[in-house]
PDB file of C-alpha atoms in Angstrom:
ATOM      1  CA  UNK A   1       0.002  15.792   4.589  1.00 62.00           C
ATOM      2  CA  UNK A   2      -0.418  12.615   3.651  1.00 67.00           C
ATOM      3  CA  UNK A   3      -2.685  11.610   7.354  1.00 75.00           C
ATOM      4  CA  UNK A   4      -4.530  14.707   6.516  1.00 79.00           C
ATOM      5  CA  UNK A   5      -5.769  13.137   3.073  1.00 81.00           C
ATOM      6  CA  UNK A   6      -6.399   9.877   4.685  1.00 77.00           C
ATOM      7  CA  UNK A   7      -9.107  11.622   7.084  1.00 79.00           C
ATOM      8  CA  UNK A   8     -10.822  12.993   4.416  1.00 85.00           C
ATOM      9  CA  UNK A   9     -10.898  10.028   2.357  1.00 83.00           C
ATOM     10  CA  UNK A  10      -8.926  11.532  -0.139  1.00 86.00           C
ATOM     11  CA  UNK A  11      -6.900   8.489  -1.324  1.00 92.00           C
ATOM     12  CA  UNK A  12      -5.660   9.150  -4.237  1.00 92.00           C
ATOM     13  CA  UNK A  13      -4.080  12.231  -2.990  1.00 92.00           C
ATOM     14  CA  UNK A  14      -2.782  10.246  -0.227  1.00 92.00           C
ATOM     15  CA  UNK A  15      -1.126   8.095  -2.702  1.00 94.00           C
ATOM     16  CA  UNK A  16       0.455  11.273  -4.712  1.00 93.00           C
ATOM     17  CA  UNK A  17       1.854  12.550  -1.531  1.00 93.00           C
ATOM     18  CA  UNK A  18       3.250   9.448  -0.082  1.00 95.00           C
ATOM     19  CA  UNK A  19       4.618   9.208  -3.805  1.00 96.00           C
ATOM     20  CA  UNK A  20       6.616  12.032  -2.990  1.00 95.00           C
ATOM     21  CA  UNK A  21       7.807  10.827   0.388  1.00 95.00           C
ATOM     22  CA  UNK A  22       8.875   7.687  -0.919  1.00 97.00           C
ATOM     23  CA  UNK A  23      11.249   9.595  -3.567  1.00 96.00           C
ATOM     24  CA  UNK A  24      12.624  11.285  -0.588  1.00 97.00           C
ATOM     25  CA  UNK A  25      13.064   7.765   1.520  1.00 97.00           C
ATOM     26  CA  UNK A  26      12.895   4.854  -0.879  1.00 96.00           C
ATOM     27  CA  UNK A  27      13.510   2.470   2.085  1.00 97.00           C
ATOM     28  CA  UNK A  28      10.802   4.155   4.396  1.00 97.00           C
ATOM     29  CA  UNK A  29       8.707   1.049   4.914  1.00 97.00           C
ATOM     30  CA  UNK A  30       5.579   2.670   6.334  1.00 96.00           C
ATOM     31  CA  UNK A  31       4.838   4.528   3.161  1.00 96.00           C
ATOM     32  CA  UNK A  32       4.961   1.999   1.033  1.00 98.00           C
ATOM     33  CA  UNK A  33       2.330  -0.154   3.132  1.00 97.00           C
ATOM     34  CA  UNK A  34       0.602   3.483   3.920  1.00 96.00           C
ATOM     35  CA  UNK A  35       0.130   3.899  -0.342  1.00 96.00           C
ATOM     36  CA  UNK A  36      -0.551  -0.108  -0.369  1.00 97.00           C
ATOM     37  CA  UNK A  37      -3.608   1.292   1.752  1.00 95.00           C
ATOM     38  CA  UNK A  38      -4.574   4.145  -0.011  1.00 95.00           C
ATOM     39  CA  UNK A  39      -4.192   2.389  -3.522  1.00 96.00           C
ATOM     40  CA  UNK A  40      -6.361  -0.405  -2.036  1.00 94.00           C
ATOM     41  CA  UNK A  41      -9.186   2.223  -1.356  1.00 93.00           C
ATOM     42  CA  UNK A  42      -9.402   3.219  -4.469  1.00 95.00           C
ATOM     43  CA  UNK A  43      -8.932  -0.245  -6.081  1.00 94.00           C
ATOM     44  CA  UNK A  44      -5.591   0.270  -7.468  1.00 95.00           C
ATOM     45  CA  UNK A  45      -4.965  -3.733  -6.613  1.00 96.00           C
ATOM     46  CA  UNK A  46      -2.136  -4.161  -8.517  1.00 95.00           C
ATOM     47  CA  UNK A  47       0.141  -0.971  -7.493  1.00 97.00           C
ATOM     48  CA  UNK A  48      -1.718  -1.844  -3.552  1.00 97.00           C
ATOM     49  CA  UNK A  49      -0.033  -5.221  -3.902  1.00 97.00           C
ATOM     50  CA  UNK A  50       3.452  -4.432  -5.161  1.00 97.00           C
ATOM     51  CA  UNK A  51       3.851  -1.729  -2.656  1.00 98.00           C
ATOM     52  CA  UNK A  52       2.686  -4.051   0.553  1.00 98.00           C
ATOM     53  CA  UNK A  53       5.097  -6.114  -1.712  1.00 98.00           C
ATOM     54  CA  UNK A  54       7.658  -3.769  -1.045  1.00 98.00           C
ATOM     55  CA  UNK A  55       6.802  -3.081   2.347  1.00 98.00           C
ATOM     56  CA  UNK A  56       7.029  -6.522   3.508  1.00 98.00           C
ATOM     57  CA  UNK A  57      11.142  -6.653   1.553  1.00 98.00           C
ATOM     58  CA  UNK A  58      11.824  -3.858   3.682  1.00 98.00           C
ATOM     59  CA  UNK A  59      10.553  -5.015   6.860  1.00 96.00           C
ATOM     60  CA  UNK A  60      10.657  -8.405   6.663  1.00 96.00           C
ATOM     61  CA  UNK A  61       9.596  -8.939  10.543  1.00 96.00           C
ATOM     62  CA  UNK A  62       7.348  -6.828  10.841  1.00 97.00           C
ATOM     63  CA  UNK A  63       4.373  -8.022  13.384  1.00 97.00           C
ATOM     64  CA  UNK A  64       1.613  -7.268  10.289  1.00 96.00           C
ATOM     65  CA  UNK A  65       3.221  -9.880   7.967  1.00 97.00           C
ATOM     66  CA  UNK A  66       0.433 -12.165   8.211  1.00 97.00           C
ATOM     67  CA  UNK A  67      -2.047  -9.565   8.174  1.00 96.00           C
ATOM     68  CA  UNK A  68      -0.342  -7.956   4.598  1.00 97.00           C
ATOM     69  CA  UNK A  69       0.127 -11.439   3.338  1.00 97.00           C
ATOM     70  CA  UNK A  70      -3.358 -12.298   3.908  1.00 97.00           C
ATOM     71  CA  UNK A  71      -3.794  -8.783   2.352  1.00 96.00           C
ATOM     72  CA  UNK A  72      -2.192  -9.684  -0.236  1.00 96.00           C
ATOM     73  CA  UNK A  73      -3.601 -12.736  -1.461  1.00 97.00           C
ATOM     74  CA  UNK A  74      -6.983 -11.248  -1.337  1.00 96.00           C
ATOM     75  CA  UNK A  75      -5.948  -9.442  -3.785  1.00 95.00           C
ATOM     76  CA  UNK A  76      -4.630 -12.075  -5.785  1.00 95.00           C
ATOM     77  CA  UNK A  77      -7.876 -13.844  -5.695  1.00 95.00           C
ATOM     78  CA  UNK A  78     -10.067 -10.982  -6.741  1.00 92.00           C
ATOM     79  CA  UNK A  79      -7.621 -10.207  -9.858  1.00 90.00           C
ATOM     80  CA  UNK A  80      -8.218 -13.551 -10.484  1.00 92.00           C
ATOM     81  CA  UNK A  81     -11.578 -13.629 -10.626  1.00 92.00           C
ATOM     82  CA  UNK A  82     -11.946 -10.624 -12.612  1.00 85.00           C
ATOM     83  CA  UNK A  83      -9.743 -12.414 -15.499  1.00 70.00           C
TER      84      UNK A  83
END
């Protein structure tokens, strides 16, 4: 359900969904970086940043670590700026 929103842009019913999945599979990695994503789109930094937060706790090695970290401080930056 939660792909399905994602190809129709619908973010922040991608985010409800994968709310839902995450309730079901707290340690689920991909849906925390898959809300991360979907918060992101609809500039939700802060909850996009603790979840790729979370993501990264869970899965530690994943091969994307640089890419979310770099993600991640982006969004540190702009929330910054903004303040």
């Amino acid at each position: 359900l939660q792909g399905a929103y994602f190809r129709v842009g619908e973010f922040s019913k991608a985010a409800q969904a994968l709310d839902l999945l995450i309730e079901a599979e707290p340690h689920a990695a991909g849906y925390y970086k898959a809300r991360g994503v979907a918060h992101l789109q609809v500039r939700r930094l802060l909850a996009a940043n603790s979840d790729f937060d979370a993501y990264l706790k869970l899965n530690p090695d994943t091969p994307d670590r640089l890419e979310i970290t770099k993600q991640m401080e982006a969004i540190q930056q702009w929330l910054a700026a903004v303040n």
